[in-house]
Coordinates of N, CA and C and ligand atoms in Angstrom, one line a residue:
X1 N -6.3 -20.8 0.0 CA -7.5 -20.0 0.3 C -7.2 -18.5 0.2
X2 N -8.1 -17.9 -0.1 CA -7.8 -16.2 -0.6 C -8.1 -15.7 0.7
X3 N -7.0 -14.6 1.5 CA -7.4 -14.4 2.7 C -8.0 -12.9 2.7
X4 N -9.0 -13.0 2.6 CA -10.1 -11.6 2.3 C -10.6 -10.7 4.1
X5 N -10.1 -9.7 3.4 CA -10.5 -9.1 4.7 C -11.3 -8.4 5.0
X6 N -12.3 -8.0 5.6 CA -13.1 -7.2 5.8 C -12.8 -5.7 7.3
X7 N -12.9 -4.7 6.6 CA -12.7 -3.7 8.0 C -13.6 -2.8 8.4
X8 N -14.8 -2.7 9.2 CA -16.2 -2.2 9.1 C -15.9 -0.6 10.2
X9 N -16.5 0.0 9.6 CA -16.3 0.9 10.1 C -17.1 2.3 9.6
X10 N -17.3 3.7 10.1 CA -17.8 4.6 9.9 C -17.3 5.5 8.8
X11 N -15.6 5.5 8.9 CA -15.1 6.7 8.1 C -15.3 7.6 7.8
X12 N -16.1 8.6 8.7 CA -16.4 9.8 8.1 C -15.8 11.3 8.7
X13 N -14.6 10.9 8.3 CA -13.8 10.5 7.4 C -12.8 10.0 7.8
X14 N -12.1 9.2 6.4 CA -10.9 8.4 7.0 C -9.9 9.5 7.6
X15 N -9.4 8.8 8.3 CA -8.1 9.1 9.0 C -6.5 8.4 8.9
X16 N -5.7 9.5 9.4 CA -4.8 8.7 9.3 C -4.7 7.2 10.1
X17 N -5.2 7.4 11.4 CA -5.5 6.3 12.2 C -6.1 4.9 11.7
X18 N -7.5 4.9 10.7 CA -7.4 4.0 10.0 C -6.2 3.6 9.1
X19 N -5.6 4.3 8.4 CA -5.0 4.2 7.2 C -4.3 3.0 8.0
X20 N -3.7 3.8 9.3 CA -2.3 2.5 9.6 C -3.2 1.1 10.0
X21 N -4.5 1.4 9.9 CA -5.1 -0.2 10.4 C -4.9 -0.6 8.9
X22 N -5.3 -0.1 7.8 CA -5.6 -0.8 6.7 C -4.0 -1.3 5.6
X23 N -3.2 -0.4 6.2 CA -2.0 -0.8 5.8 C -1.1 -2.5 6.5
X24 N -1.9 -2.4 7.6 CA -1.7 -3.6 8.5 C -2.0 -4.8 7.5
X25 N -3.6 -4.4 7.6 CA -4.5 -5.5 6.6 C -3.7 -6.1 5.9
X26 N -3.4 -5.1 5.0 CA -2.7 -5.7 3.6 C -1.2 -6.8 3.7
X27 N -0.8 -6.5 5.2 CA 0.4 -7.7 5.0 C 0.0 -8.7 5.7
X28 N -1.6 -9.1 5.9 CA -1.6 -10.5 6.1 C -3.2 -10.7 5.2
X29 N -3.7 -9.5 4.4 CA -4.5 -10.1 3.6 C -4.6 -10.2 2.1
X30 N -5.0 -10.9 1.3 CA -4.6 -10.8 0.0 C -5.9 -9.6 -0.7
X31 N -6.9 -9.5 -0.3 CA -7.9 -8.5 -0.6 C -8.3 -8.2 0.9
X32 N -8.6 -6.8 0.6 CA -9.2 -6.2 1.6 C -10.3 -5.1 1.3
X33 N -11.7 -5.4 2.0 CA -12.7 -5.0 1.9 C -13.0 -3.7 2.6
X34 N -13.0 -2.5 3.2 CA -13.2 -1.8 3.5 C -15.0 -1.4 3.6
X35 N -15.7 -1.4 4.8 CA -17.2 -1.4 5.1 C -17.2 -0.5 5.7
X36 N -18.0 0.5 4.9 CA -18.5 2.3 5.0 C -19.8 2.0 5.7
X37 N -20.0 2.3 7.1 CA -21.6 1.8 7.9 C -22.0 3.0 7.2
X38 N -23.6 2.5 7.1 CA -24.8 4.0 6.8 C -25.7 3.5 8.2
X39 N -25.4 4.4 9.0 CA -26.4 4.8 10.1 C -27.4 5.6 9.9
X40 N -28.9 5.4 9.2 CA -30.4 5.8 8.7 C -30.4 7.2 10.1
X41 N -30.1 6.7 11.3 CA -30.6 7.7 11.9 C -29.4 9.0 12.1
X42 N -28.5 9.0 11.7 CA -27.4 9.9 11.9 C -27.1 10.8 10.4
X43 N -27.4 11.7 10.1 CA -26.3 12.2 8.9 C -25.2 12.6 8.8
X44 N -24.3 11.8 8.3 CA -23.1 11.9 8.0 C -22.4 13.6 7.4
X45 N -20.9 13.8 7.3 CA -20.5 15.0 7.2 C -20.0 14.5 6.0
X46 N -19.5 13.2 5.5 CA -19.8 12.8 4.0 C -20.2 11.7 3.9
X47 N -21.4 12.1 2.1 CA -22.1 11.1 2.2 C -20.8 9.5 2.0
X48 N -21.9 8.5 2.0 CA -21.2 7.2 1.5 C -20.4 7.1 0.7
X49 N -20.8 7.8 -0.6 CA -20.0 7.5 -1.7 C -19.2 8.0 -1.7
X50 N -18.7 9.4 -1.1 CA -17.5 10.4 -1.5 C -16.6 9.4 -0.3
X51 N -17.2 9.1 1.0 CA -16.2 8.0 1.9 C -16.0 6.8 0.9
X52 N -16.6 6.3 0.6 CA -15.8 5.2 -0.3 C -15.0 5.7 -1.4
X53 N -14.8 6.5 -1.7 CA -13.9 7.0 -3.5 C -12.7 7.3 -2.8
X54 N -12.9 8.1 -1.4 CA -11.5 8.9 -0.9 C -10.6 7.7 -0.5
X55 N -11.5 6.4 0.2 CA -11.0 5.3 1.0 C -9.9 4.7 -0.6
X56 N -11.0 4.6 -1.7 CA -10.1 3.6 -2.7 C -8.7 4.8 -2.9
X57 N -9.5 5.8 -3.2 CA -8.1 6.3 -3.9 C -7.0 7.0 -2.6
X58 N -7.3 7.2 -1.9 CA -6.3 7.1 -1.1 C -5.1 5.4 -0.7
X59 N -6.2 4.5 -0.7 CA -5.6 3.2 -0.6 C -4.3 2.8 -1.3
X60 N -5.2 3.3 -2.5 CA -4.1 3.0 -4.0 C -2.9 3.9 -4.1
X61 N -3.0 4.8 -3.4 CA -1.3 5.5 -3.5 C -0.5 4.9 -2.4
X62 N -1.1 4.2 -1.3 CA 0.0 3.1 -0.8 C 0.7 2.5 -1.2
X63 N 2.2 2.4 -0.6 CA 3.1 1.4 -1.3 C 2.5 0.1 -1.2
X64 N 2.8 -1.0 -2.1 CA 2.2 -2.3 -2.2 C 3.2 -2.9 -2.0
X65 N 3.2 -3.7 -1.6 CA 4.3 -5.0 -1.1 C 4.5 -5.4 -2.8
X66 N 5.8 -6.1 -2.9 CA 6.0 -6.5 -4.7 C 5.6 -8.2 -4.6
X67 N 5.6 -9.0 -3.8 CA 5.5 -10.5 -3.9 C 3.6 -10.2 -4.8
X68 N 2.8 -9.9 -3.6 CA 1.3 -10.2 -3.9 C 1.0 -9.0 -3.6
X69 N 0.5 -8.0 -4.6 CA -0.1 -7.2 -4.1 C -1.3 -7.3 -3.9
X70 N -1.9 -6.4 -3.0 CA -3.4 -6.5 -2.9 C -4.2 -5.7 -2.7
X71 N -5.6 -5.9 -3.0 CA -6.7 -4.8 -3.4 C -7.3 -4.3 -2.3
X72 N -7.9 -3.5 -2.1 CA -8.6 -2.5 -1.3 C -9.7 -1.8 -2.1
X73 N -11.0 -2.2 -1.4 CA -12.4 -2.1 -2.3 C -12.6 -1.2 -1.3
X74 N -14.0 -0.4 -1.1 CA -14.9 0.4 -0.1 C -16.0 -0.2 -0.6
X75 N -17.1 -0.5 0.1 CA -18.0 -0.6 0.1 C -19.4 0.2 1.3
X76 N -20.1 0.2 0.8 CA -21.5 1.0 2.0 C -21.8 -0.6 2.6
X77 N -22.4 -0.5 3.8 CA -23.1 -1.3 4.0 C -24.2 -0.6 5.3
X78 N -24.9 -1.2 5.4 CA -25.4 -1.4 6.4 C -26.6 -2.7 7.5
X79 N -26.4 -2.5 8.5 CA -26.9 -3.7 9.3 C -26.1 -4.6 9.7
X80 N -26.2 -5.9 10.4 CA -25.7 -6.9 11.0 C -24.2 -7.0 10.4
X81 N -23.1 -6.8 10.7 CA -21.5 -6.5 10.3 C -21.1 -8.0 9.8
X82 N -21.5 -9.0 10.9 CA -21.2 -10.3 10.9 C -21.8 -11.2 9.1
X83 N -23.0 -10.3 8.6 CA -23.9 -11.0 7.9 C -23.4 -10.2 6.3
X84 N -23.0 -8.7 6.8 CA -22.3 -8.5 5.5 C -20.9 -9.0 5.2
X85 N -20.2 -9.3 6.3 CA -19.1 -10.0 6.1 C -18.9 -11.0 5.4
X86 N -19.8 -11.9 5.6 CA -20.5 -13.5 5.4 C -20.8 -13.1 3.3
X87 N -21.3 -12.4 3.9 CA -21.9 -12.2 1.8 C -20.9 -11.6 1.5
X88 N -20.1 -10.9 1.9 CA -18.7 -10.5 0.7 C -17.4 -11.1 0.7
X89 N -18.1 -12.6 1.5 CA -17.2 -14.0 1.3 C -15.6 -13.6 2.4
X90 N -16.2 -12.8 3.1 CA -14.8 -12.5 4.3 C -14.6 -13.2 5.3
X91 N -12.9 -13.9 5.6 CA -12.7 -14.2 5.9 C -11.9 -13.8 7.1
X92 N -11.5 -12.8 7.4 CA -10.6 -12.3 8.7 C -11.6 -11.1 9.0
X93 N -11.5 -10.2 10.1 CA -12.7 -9.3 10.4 C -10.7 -8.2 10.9
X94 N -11.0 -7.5 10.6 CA -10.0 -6.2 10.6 C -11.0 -5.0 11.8
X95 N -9.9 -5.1 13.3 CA -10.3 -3.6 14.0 C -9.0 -3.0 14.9
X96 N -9.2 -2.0 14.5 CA -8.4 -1.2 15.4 C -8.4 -1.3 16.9
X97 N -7.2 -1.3 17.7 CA -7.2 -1.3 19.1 C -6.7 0.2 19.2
X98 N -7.1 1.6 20.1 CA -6.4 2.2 20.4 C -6.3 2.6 22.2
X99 N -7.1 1.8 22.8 CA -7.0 2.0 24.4 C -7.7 0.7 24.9
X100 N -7.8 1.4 26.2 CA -8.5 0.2 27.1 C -10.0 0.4 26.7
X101 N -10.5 1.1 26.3 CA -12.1 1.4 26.1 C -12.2 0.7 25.0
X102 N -11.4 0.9 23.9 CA -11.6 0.1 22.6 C -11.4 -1.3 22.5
X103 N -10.6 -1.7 23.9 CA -10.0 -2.8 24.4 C -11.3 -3.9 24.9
X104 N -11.5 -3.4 25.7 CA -13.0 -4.0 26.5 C -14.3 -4.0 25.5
X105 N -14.9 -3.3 24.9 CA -15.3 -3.2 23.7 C -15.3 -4.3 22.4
X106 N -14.3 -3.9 22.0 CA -14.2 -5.3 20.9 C -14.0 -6.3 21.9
X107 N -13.5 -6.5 22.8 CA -13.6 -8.3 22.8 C -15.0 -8.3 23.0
X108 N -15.9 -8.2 23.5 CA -17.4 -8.4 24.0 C -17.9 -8.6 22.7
X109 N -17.8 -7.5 21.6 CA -18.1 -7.7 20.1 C -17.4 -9.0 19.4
X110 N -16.4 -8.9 19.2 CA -15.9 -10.6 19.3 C -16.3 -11.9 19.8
X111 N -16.8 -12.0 20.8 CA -17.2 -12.4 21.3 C -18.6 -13.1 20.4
X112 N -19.2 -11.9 20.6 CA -20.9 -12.0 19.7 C -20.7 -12.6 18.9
X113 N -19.5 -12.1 17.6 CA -19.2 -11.9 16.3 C -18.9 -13.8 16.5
X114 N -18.0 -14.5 17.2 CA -17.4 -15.4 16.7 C -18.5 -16.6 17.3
X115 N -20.0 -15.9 18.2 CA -20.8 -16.9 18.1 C -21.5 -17.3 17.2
X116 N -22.0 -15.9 16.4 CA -22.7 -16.0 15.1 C -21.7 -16.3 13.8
X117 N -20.8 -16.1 14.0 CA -19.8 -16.4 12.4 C -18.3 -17.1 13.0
X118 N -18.5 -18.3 13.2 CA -17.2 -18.5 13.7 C -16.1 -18.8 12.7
X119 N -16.3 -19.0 11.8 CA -15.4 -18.7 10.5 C -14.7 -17.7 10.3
X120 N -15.6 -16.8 11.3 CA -15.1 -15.1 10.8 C -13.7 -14.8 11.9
X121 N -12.0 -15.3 11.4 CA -11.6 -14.5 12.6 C -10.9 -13.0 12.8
X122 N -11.3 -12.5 13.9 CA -11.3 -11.4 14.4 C -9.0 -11.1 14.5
X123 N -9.0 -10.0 14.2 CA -7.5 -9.9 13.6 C -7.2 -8.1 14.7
X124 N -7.0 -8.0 15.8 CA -6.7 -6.7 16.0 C -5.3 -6.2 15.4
X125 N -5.7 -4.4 15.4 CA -4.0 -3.8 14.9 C -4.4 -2.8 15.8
X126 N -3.1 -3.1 16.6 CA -2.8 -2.0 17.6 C -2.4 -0.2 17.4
X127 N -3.2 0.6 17.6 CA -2.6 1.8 17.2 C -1.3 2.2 17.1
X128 N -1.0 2.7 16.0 CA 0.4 3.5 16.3 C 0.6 4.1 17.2
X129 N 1.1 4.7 18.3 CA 1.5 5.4 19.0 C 1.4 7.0 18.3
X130 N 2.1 7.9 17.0 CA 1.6 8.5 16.7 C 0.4 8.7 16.4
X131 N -0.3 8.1 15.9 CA -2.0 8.2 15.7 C -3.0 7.8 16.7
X132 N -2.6 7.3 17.7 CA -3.8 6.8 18.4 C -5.0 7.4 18.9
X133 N -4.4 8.9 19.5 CA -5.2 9.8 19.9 C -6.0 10.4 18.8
X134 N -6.6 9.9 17.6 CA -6.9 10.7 16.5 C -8.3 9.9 16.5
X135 N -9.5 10.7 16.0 CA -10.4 10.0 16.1 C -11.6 10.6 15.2
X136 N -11.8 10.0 14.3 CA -13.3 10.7 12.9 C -14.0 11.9 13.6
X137 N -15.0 11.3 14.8 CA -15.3 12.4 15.4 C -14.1 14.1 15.9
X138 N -13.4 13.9 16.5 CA -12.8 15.2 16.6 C -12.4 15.5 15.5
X139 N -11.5 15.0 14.5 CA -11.6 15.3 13.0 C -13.0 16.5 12.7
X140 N -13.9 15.6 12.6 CA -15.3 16.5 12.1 C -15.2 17.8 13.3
X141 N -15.2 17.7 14.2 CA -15.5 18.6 15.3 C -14.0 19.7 15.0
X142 N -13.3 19.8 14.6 CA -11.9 20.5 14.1 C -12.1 21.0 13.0
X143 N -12.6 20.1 11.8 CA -12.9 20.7 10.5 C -14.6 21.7 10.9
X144 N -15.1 21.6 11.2 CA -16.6 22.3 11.8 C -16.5 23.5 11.8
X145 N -15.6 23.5 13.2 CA -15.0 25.0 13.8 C -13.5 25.3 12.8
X146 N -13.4 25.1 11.8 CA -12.6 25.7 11.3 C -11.0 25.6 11.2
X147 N -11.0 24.4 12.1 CA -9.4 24.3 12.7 C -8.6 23.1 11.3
X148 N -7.4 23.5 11.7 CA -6.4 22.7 10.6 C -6.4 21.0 10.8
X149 N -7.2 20.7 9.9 CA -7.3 18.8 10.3 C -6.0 18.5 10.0
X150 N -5.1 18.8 8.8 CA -3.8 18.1 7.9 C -3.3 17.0 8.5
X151 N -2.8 17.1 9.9 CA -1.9 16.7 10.8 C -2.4 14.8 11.0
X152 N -4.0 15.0 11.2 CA -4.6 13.7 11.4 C -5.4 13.1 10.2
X153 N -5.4 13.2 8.7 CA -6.1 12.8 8.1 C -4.7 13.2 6.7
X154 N -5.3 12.2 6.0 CA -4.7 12.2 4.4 C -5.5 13.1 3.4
X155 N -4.4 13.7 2.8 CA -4.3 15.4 1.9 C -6.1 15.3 1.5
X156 N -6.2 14.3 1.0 CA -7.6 14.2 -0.4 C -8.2 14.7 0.8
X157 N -8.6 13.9 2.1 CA -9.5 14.7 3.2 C -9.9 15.7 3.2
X158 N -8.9 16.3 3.4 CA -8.3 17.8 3.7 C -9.4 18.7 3.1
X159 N -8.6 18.0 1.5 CA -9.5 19.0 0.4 C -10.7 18.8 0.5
X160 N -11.2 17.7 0.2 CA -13.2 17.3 0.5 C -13.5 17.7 1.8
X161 N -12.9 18.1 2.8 CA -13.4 18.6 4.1 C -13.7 19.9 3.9
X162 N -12.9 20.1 3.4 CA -12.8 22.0 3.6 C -13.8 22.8 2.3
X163 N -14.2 21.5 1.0 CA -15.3 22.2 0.1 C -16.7 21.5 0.4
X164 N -16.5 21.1 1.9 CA -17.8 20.6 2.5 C -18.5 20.7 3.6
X165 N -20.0 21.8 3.3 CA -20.3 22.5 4.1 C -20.9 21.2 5.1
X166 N -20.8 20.9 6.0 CA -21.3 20.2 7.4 C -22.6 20.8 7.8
X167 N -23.4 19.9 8.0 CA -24.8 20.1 8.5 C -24.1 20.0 10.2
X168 N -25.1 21.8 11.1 CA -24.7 21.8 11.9 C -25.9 21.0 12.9
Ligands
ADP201 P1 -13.8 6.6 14.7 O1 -13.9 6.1 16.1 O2 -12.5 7.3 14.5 O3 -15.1 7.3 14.3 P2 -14.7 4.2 13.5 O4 -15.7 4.1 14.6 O5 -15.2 4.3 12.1 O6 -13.7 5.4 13.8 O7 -13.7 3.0 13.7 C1 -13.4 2.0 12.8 C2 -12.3 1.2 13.2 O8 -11.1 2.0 13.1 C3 -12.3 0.7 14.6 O9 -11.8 -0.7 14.7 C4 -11.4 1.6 15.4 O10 -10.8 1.0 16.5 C5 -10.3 1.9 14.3 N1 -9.7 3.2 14.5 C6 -10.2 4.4 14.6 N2 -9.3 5.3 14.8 C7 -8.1 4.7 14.9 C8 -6.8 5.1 15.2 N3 -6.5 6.4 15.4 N4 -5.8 4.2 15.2 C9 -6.1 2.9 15.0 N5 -7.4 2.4 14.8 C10 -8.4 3.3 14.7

């Protein structure tokens, strides 16, 4: 069975903090799906597509394991997480743990998740220790006011951050 992963999330923009979730993925999934939410009522600091192109091409300069390597898509989605999982044939559900708040949180979502999709199972990756404190929002709120993101996001960021004016 092809163990397909799915990791739903906001990204705007990735971080290093995901990266180490998505690097996880890859040594226990054979494809991994990456799910860019579009929230209608929020505007994003980048659109969908530029989060999904940074997500692939950042992915693909990871080192690859040599037995099986494996793929890393982005995709947009939006609505029910459990039902797009379901349609892009996913098989493990990918989230980051980085505290107790994120802690209490996903299980309750888990929870939901494995009433409506019990096929779907839920796979936590524990923060790195270096990254855990890092988080999209202060990202955006650092790039905004001007401050040096480098430290918490990957280079390509950096650059699309800095030639992108943010709606204040
Ligand atoms: P953020 O909270 O940074 O805006 P998202 O809401 O898009 O990010 O989170 C998507 C997933 O990435 C969640 O499972 C979240 O726990 C995980 N995640 C976010 N930041 C980190 C981090 N620094 N380390 C590990 N996982 C993280």
């Amino acid at each position: 069975m092809v163990r397909r992963g799915f990791f739903p999330g906001s990204f705007d923009p990735i971080t290093n903090g995901h990266l180490d979730v998505i690097r996880a993925g890859l040594t226990v999934c054979d494809e991994l799906i990456v799910g860019v939410g579009q929230n209608p009522n929020k505007t994003p600091t980048l659109p969908v597509e530029v989060r999904c192109a940074l997500i692939e091409r950042i992915a693909r300069e990871l080192p690859q394991g040599t037995e099986r390597p494996a793929t890393v898509r982005a995709v947009g989605f939006s609505g029910l997480l459990v039902k797009t999982a379901r349609e892009m044939g996913a098989n493990i559900l990918l989230r980051g743990l980085r505290d107790g708040a994120d802690f209490d949180y996903e299980m309750q979502m888990t929870g939901m998740n494995a009433a409506m999709e019990p096929e779907l199972e839920t796979i936590f990756v524990p923060a790195r220790p270096a990254n855990r404190h890092i988080t999209a929002t202060l990202v955006r709120q650092i790039a905004q006011m001007g401050g040096d993101i480098s430290p918490f996001v990957p280079q390509a960021v950096a650059q699309a951050l800095a030639t992108t004016k943010s709606p204040s």
